[in-house]
mmCIF file of C-alpha atoms in Angstrom:
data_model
loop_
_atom_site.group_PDB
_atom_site.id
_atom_site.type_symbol
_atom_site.label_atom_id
_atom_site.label_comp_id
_atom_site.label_asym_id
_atom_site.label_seq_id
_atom_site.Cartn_x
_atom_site.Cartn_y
_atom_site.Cartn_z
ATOM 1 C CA UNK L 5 -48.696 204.456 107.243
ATOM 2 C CA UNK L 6 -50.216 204.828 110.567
ATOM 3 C CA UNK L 7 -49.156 207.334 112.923
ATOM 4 C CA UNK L 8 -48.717 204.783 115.885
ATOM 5 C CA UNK L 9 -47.606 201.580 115.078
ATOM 6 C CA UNK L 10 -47.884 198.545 117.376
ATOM 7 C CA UNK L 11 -47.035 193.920 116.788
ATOM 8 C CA UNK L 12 -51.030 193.519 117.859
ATOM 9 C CA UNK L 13 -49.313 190.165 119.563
ATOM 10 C CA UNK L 14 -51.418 188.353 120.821
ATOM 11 C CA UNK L 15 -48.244 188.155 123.620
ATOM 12 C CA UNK L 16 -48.757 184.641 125.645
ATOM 13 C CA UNK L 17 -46.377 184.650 128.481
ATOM 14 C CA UNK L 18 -46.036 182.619 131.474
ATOM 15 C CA UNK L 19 -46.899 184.102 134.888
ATOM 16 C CA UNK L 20 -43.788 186.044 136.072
ATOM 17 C CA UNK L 21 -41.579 186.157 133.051
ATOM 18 C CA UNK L 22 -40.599 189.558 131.955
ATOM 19 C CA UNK L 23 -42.439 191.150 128.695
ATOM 20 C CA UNK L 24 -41.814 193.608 126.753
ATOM 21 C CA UNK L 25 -43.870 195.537 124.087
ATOM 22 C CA UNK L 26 -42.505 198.286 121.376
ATOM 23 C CA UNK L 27 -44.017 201.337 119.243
ATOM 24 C CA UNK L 28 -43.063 203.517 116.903
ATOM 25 C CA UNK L 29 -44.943 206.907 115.784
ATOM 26 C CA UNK L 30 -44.353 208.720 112.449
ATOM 27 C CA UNK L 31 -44.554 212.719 113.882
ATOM 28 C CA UNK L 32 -41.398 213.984 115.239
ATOM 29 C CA UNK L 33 -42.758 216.847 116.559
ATOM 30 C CA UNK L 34 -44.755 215.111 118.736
ATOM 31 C CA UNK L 35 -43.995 215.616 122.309
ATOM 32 C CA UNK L 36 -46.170 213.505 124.963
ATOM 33 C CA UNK L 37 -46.573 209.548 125.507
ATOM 34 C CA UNK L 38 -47.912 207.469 127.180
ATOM 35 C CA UNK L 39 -49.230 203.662 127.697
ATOM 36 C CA UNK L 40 -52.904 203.000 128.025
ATOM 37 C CA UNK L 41 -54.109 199.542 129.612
ATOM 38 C CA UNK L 42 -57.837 198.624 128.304
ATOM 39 C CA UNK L 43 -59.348 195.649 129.704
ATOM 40 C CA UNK L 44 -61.944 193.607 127.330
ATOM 41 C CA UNK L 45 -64.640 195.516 126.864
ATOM 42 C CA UNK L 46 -64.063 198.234 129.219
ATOM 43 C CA UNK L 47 -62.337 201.968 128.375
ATOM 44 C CA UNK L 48 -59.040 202.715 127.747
ATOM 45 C CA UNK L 49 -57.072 203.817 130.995
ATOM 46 C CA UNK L 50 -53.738 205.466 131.417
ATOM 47 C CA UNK L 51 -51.486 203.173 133.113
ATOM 48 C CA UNK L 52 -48.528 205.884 132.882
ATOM 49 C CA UNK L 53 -46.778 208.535 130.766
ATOM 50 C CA UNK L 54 -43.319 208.277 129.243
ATOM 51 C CA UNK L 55 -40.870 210.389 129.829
ATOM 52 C CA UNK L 56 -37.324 211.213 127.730
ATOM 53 C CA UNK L 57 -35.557 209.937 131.381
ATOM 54 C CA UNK L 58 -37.924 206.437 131.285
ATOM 55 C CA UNK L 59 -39.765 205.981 133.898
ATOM 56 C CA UNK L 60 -40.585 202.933 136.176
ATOM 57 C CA UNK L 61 -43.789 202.546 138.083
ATOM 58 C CA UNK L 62 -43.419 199.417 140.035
ATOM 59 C CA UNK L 63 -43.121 196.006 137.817
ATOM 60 C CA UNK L 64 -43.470 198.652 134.521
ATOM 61 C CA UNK L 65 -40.456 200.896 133.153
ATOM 62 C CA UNK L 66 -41.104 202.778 129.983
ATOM 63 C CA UNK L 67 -38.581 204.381 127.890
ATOM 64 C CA UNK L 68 -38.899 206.855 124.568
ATOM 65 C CA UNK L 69 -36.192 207.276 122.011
ATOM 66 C CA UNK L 70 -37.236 209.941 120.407
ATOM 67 C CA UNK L 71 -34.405 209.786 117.710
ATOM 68 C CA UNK L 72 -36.025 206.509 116.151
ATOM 69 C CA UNK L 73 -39.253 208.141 117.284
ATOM 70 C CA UNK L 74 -39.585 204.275 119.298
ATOM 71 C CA UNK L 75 -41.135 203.881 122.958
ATOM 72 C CA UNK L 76 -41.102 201.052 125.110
ATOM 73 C CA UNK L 77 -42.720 199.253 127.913
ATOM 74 C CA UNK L 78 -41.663 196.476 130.126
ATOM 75 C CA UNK L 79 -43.048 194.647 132.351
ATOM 76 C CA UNK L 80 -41.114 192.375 134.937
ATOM 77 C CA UNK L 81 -42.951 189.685 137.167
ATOM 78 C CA UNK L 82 -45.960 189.329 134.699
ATOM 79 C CA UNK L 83 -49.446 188.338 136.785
ATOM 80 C CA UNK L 84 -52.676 186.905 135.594
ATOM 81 C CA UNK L 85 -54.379 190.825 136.647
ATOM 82 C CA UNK L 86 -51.622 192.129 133.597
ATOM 83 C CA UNK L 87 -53.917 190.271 130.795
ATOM 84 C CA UNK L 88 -55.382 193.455 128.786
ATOM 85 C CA UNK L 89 -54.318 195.258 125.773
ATOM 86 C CA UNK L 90 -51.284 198.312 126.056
ATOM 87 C CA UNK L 91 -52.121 201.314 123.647
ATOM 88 C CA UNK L 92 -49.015 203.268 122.655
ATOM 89 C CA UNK L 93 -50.224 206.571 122.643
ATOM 90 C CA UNK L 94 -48.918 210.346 121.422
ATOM 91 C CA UNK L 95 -50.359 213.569 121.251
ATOM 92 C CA UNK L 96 -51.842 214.415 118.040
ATOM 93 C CA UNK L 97 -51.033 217.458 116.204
ATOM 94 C CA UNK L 98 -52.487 221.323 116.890
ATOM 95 C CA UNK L 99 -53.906 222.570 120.102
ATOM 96 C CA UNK L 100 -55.419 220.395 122.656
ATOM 97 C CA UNK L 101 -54.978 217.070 123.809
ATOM 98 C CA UNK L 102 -55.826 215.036 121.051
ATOM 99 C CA UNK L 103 -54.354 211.824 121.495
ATOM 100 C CA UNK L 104 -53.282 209.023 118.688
ATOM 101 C CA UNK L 105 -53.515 205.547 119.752
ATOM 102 C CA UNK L 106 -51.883 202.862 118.311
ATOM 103 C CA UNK L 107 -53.415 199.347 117.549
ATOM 104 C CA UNK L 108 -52.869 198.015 121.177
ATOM 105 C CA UNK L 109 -50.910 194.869 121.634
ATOM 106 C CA UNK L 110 -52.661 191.860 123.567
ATOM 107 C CA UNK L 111 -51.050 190.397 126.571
ATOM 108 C CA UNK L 112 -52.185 187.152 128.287
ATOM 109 C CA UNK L 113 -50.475 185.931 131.366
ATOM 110 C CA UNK L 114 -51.065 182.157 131.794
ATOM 111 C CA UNK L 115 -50.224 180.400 135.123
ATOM 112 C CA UNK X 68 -65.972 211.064 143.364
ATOM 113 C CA UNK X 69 -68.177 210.163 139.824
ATOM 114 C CA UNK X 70 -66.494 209.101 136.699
ATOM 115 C CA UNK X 71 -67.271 210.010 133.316
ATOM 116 C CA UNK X 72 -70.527 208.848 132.374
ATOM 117 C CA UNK X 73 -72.147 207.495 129.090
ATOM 118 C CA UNK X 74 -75.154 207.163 128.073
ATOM 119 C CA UNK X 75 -77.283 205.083 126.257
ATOM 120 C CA UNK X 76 -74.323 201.440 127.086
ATOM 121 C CA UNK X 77 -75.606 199.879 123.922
ATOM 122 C CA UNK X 78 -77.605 201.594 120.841
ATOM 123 C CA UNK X 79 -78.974 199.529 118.264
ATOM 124 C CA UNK X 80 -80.401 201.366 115.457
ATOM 125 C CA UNK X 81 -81.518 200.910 111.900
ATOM 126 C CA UNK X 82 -79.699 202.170 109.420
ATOM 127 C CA UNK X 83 -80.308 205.956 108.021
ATOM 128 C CA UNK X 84 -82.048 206.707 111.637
ATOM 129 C CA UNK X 85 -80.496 209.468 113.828
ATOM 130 C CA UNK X 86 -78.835 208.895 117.048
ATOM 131 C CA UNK X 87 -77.863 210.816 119.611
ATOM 132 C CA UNK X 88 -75.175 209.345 122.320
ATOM 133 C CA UNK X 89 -74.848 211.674 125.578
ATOM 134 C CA UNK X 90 -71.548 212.201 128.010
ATOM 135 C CA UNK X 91 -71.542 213.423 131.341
ATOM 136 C CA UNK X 92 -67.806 214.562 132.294
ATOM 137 C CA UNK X 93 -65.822 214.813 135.698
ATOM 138 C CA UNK X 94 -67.246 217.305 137.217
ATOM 139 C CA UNK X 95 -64.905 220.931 137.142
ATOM 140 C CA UNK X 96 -63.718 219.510 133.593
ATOM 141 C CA UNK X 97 -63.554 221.794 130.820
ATOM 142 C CA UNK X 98 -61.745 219.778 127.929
ATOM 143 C CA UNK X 99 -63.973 216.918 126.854
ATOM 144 C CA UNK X 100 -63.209 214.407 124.201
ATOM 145 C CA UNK X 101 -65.390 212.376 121.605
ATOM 146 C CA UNK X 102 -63.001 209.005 120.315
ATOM 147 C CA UNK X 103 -64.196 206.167 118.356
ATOM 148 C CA UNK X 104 -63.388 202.439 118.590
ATOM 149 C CA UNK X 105 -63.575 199.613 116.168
ATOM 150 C CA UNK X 106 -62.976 196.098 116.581
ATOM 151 C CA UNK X 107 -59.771 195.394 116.956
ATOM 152 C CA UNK X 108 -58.689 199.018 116.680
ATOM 153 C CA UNK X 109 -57.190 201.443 119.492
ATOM 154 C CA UNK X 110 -59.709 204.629 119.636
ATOM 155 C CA UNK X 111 -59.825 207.575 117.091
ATOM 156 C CA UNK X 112 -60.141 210.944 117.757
ATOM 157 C CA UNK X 113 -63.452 212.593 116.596
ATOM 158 C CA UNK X 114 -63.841 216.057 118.412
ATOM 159 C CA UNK X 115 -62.127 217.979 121.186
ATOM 160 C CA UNK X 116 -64.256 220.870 123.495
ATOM 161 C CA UNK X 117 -62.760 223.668 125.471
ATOM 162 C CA UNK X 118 -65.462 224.512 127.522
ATOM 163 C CA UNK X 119 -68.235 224.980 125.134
ATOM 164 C CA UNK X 120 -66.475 225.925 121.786
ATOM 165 C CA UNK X 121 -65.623 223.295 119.432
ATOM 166 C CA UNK X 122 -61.658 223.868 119.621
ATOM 167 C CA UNK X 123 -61.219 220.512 116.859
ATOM 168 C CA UNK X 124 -63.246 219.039 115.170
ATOM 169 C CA UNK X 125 -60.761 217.222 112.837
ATOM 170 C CA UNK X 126 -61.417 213.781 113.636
ATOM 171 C CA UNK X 127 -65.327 214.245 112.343
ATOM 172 C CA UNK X 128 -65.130 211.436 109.204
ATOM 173 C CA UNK X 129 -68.164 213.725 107.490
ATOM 174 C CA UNK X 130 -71.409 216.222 108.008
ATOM 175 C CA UNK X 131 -73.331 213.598 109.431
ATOM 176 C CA UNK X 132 -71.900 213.678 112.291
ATOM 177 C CA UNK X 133 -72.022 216.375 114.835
ATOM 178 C CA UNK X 134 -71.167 217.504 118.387
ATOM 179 C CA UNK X 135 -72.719 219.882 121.236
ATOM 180 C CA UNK X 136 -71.775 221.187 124.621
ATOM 181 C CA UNK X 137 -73.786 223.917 124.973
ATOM 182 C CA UNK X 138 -73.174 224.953 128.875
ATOM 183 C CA UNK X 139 -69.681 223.457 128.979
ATOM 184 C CA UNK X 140 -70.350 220.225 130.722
ATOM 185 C CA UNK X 141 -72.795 217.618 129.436
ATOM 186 C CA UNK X 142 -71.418 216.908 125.672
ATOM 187 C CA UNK X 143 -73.778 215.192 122.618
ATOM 188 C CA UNK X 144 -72.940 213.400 119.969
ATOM 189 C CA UNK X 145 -75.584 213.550 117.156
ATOM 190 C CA UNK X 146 -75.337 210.945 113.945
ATOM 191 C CA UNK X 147 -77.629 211.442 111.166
ATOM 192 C CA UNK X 148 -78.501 208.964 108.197
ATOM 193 C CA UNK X 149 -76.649 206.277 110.265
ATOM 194 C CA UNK X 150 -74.635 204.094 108.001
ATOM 195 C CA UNK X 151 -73.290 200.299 108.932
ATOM 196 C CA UNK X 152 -69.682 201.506 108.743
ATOM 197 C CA UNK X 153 -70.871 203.807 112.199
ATOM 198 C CA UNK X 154 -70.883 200.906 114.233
ATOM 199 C CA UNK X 155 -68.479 201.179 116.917
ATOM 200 C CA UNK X 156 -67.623 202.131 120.611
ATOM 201 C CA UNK X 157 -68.053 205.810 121.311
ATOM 202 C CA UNK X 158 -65.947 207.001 124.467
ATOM 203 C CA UNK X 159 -65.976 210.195 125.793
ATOM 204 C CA UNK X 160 -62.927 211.385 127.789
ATOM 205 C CA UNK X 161 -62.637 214.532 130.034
ATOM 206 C CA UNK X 162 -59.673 216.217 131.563
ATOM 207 C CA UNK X 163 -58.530 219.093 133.583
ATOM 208 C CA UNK X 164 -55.051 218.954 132.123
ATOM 209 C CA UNK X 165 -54.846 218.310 129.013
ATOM 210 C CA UNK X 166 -52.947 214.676 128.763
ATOM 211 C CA UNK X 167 -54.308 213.169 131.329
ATOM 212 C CA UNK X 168 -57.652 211.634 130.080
ATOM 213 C CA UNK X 169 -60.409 209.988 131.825
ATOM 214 C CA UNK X 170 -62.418 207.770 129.820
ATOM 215 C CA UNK X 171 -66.096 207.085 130.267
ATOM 216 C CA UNK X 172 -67.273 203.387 129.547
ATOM 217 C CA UNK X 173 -68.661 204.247 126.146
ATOM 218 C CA UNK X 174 -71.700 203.693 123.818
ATOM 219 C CA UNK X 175 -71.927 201.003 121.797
ATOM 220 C CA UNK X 176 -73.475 201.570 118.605
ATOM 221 C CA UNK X 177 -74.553 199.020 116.235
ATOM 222 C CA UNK X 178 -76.207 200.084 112.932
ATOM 223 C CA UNK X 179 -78.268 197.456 111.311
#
Protein backbone atom coordinates (compact mmCIF):
# COMPACT_ATOMS: atom_id res chain seq x y z
CA UNK A 1 0.00 0.00 0.00
CA UNK A 2 1.29 3.37 -0.69
CA UNK A 3 1.82 5.82 1.88
CA UNK A 4 -0.18 8.65 0.01
CA UNK A 5 -2.93 7.66 -1.89
CA UNK A 6 -4.61 9.81 -4.56
CA UNK A 7 -8.00 8.98 -7.76
CA UNK A 8 -5.07 10.11 -10.48
CA UNK A 9 -8.52 11.61 -12.21
CA UNK A 10 -7.95 12.82 -14.95
CA UNK A 11 -10.75 15.54 -13.31
CA UNK A 12 -12.51 17.40 -16.50
CA UNK A 13 -14.54 20.19 -15.16
CA UNK A 14 -16.16 23.07 -16.67
CA UNK A 15 -14.74 26.57 -16.09
CA UNK A 16 -16.15 27.78 -12.71
CA UNK A 17 -17.72 24.73 -11.23
CA UNK A 18 -16.45 23.78 -7.88
CA UNK A 19 -13.88 20.64 -7.60
CA UNK A 20 -12.84 18.81 -5.19
CA UNK A 21 -9.92 16.29 -4.79
CA UNK A 22 -9.27 13.69 -1.69
CA UNK A 23 -6.16 11.74 -0.07
CA UNK A 24 -5.53 9.49 2.31
CA UNK A 25 -1.96 8.57 3.96
CA UNK A 26 -1.21 5.32 5.86
CA UNK A 27 1.25 6.95 8.92
CA UNK A 28 -0.60 8.31 11.77
CA UNK A 29 2.13 9.80 13.23
CA UNK A 30 2.61 11.92 10.59
CA UNK A 31 2.13 15.50 11.35
CA UNK A 32 2.52 18.09 8.29
CA UNK A 33 0.48 18.45 4.85
CA UNK A 34 0.25 20.04 2.33
CA UNK A 35 -0.97 20.40 -1.53
CA UNK A 36 1.58 20.76 -4.25
CA UNK A 37 0.44 22.20 -7.79
CA UNK A 38 2.95 20.93 -10.70
CA UNK A 39 2.35 22.21 -14.03
CA UNK A 40 3.34 19.79 -17.15
CA UNK A 41 6.66 19.47 -17.19
CA UNK A 42 7.69 21.95 -14.73
CA UNK A 43 8.55 21.25 -10.68
CA UNK A 44 6.37 20.60 -8.11
CA UNK A 45 5.29 23.85 -6.14
CA UNK A 46 3.56 24.29 -2.85
CA UNK A 47 0.31 25.83 -3.41
CA UNK A 48 -0.45 25.67 0.53
CA UNK A 49 -0.20 23.65 3.76
CA UNK A 50 -3.07 22.05 5.65
CA UNK A 51 -3.81 22.69 8.79
CA UNK A 52 -6.09 20.56 11.61
CA UNK A 53 -8.43 24.11 11.53
CA UNK A 54 -8.59 23.89 7.31
CA UNK A 55 -7.50 26.51 5.78
CA UNK A 56 -8.74 28.66 2.78
CA UNK A 57 -6.48 30.60 0.51
CA UNK A 58 -8.71 32.39 -1.84
CA UNK A 59 -10.87 30.00 -4.35
CA UNK A 60 -8.88 26.85 -2.33
CA UNK A 61 -9.91 25.53 1.30
CA UNK A 62 -8.13 22.47 2.52
CA UNK A 63 -9.12 20.41 5.36
CA UNK A 64 -7.25 17.22 7.26
CA UNK A 65 -9.07 14.64 9.27
CA UNK A 66 -6.58 13.19 10.84
CA UNK A 67 -8.83 10.43 12.47
CA UNK A 68 -9.39 8.74 8.92
CA UNK A 69 -5.88 10.02 8.28
CA UNK A 70 -7.99 11.85 4.92
CA UNK A 71 -7.14 15.51 3.58
CA UNK A 72 -8.94 17.52 1.27
CA UNK A 73 -8.82 20.27 -1.22
CA UNK A 74 -11.42 22.32 -2.89
CA UNK A 75 -11.49 24.48 -5.25
CA UNK A 76 -14.50 26.91 -6.00
CA UNK A 77 -14.72 29.04 -9.32
CA UNK A 78 -12.39 26.62 -11.32
CA UNK A 79 -10.27 28.72 -14.24
CA UNK A 80 -8.46 27.53 -17.27
CA UNK A 81 -4.82 28.80 -15.16
CA UNK A 82 -6.13 25.77 -12.39
CA UNK A 83 -5.26 22.92 -15.17
CA UNK A 84 -2.10 21.10 -13.42
CA UNK A 85 -1.75 18.16 -11.25
CA UNK A 86 -2.40 18.54 -7.00
CA UNK A 87 0.16 16.29 -5.02
CA UNK A 88 -1.14 15.34 -1.58
CA UNK A 89 1.78 15.51 0.37
CA UNK A 90 3.02 14.45 4.21
CA UNK A 91 6.09 14.47 5.96
CA UNK A 92 7.93 11.34 5.85
CA UNK A 93 9.17 9.64 8.83
CA UNK A 94 12.59 10.54 11.06
CA UNK A 95 14.33 13.84 11.13
CA UNK A 96 14.14 16.31 8.41
CA UNK A 97 11.77 17.29 5.97
CA UNK A 98 11.37 14.45 3.90
CA UNK A 99 8.27 14.71 2.18
CA UNK A 100 5.87 11.75 0.64
CA UNK A 101 3.96 12.64 -2.33
CA UNK A 102 1.12 11.04 -3.48
CA UNK A 103 0.31 10.13 -7.20
CA UNK A 104 -1.08 13.68 -8.05
CA UNK A 105 -4.54 13.94 -9.43
CA UNK A 106 -5.00 15.76 -12.94
CA UNK A 107 -7.30 18.65 -13.25
CA UNK A 108 -8.38 20.23 -16.58
CA UNK A 109 -10.62 23.21 -16.64
CA UNK A 110 -12.40 23.47 -20.04
CA UNK A 111 -14.26 26.69 -21.04
CA UNK B 1 16.18 36.74 -5.93
CA UNK B 2 17.58 33.21 -7.87
CA UNK B 3 15.74 30.00 -7.64
CA UNK B 4 17.06 26.68 -7.27
CA UNK B 5 19.03 25.75 -10.11
CA UNK B 6 19.69 22.43 -12.07
CA UNK B 7 21.96 21.46 -14.09
CA UNK B 8 22.52 19.59 -16.98
CA UNK B 9 17.95 20.18 -18.18
CA UNK B 10 18.20 16.97 -20.10
CA UNK B 11 20.96 14.01 -19.82
CA UNK B 12 20.96 11.37 -22.23
CA UNK B 13 23.32 8.68 -21.51
CA UNK B 14 24.11 5.13 -22.44
CA UNK B 15 23.51 2.68 -20.28
CA UNK B 16 26.30 1.48 -17.56
CA UNK B 17 27.98 5.17 -18.09
CA UNK B 18 28.27 7.46 -15.01
CA UNK B 19 26.44 10.61 -14.57
CA UNK B 20 26.68 13.25 -12.52
CA UNK B 21 23.52 15.83 -12.19
CA UNK B 22 24.49 19.19 -10.21
CA UNK B 23 22.04 21.58 -7.90
CA UNK B 24 22.60 24.96 -7.00
CA UNK B 25 20.23 25.90 -3.90
CA UNK B 26 18.62 29.27 -2.61
CA UNK B 27 21.18 30.94 -1.49
CA UNK B 28 21.44 30.99 2.81
CA UNK B 29 19.80 27.35 2.47
CA UNK B 30 21.15 24.70 4.49
CA UNK B 31 18.63 21.67 4.02
CA UNK B 32 18.78 20.50 0.42
CA UNK B 33 16.80 17.71 -1.07
CA UNK B 34 17.47 15.07 -3.92
CA UNK B 35 13.61 13.56 -5.19
CA UNK B 36 12.99 11.49 -8.12
CA UNK B 37 10.12 11.52 -10.65
CA UNK B 38 8.71 8.97 -12.97
CA UNK B 39 6.13 9.20 -15.45
CA UNK B 40 3.12 9.47 -14.13
CA UNK B 41 4.40 9.36 -10.56
CA UNK B 42 4.50 12.25 -7.80
CA UNK B 43 8.41 12.60 -6.74
CA UNK B 44 10.36 10.21 -4.36
CA UNK B 45 12.57 11.05 -1.86
CA UNK B 46 16.27 10.04 -2.46
CA UNK B 47 18.55 12.03 0.04
CA UNK B 48 18.18 14.86 2.53
CA UNK B 49 21.50 17.35 3.53
CA UNK B 50 21.86 19.43 6.61
CA UNK B 51 24.44 21.57 5.63
CA UNK B 52 27.06 19.27 4.43
CA UNK B 53 26.35 15.94 6.33
CA UNK B 54 24.22 13.44 4.79
CA UNK B 55 21.36 13.58 7.59
CA UNK B 56 19.14 10.64 5.23
CA UNK B 57 19.98 8.93 2.89
CA UNK B 58 17.01 6.46 2.96
CA UNK B 59 15.47 7.10 -0.22
CA UNK B 60 18.95 5.91 -2.13
CA UNK B 61 17.27 2.63 -4.18
CA UNK B 62 21.14 1.09 -4.09
CA UNK B 63 25.21 1.80 -4.02
CA UNK B 64 25.14 3.13 -7.31
CA UNK B 65 23.91 5.96 -6.48
CA UNK B 66 25.48 8.63 -4.45
CA UNK B 67 25.30 12.22 -3.13
CA UNK B 68 27.83 15.21 -2.22
CA UNK B 69 27.69 18.64 -0.70
CA UNK B 70 30.91 19.17 0.29
CA UNK B 71 30.85 23.10 1.38
CA UNK B 72 27.15 23.06 2.24
CA UNK B 73 25.70 24.66 -0.80
CA UNK B 74 26.18 23.29 -4.32
CA UNK B 75 24.82 19.47 -3.97
CA UNK B 76 25.85 16.38 -6.66
CA UNK B 77 24.23 13.63 -7.53
CA UNK B 78 26.58 10.88 -8.90
CA UNK B 79 24.98 7.54 -10.76
CA UNK B 80 27.25 4.84 -11.64
CA UNK B 81 26.62 1.77 -14.07
CA UNK B 82 23.44 3.67 -15.19
CA UNK B 83 20.63 1.26 -15.69
CA UNK B 84 17.26 1.97 -17.98
CA UNK B 85 15.08 1.77 -14.86
CA UNK B 86 17.24 5.36 -13.81
CA UNK B 87 15.44 7.25 -16.21
CA UNK B 88 13.55 9.89 -14.64
CA UNK B 89 13.26 13.61 -13.47
CA UNK B 90 15.75 14.50 -10.78
CA UNK B 91 14.61 17.67 -8.66
CA UNK B 92 16.47 19.15 -6.14
CA UNK B 93 14.62 21.14 -3.43
CA UNK B 94 16.15 23.53 -0.79
CA UNK B 95 14.69 25.08 2.28
CA UNK B 96 15.38 27.22 5.21
CA UNK B 97 12.57 25.69 7.21
CA UNK B 98 12.16 22.55 6.90
CA UNK B 99 8.49 22.08 5.10
CA UNK B 100 8.58 24.59 3.01
CA UNK B 101 10.42 23.34 -0.17
CA UNK B 102 11.59 25.05 -3.18
CA UNK B 103 11.98 22.98 -6.10
CA UNK B 104 14.52 23.47 -8.84
CA UNK B 105 13.31 22.59 -12.50
CA UNK B 106 15.09 19.26 -12.53
CA UNK B 107 17.32 16.97 -14.72
CA UNK B 108 16.00 14.83 -16.96
CA UNK B 109 17.73 11.70 -17.33
CA UNK B 110 17.19 9.23 -19.96
CA UNK B 111 19.30 6.02 -19.99
CA UNK B 112 19.48 4.31 -23.28
Amino acid sequence: RKEVEQDPGPFNVPEGATVAFNCTYSNSASQSFFWYRQDCRKEPKLLMSVYSSGNEDGRFTAQLNRASQYISLLIRDSKLSDSATYLCVVNGAGQGGKLIFGQGTELSVKP
Amino acid sequence: GAGVSQTPSNKVTEKGKYVELRCDPISGHTALYWYRQSLGQGPEFLIYFQGTGAADDSGLPNDRFFAVRPEGSVSTLKIQRTERGDSAVYLCASSLYHYEQYFGPGTRLTVT
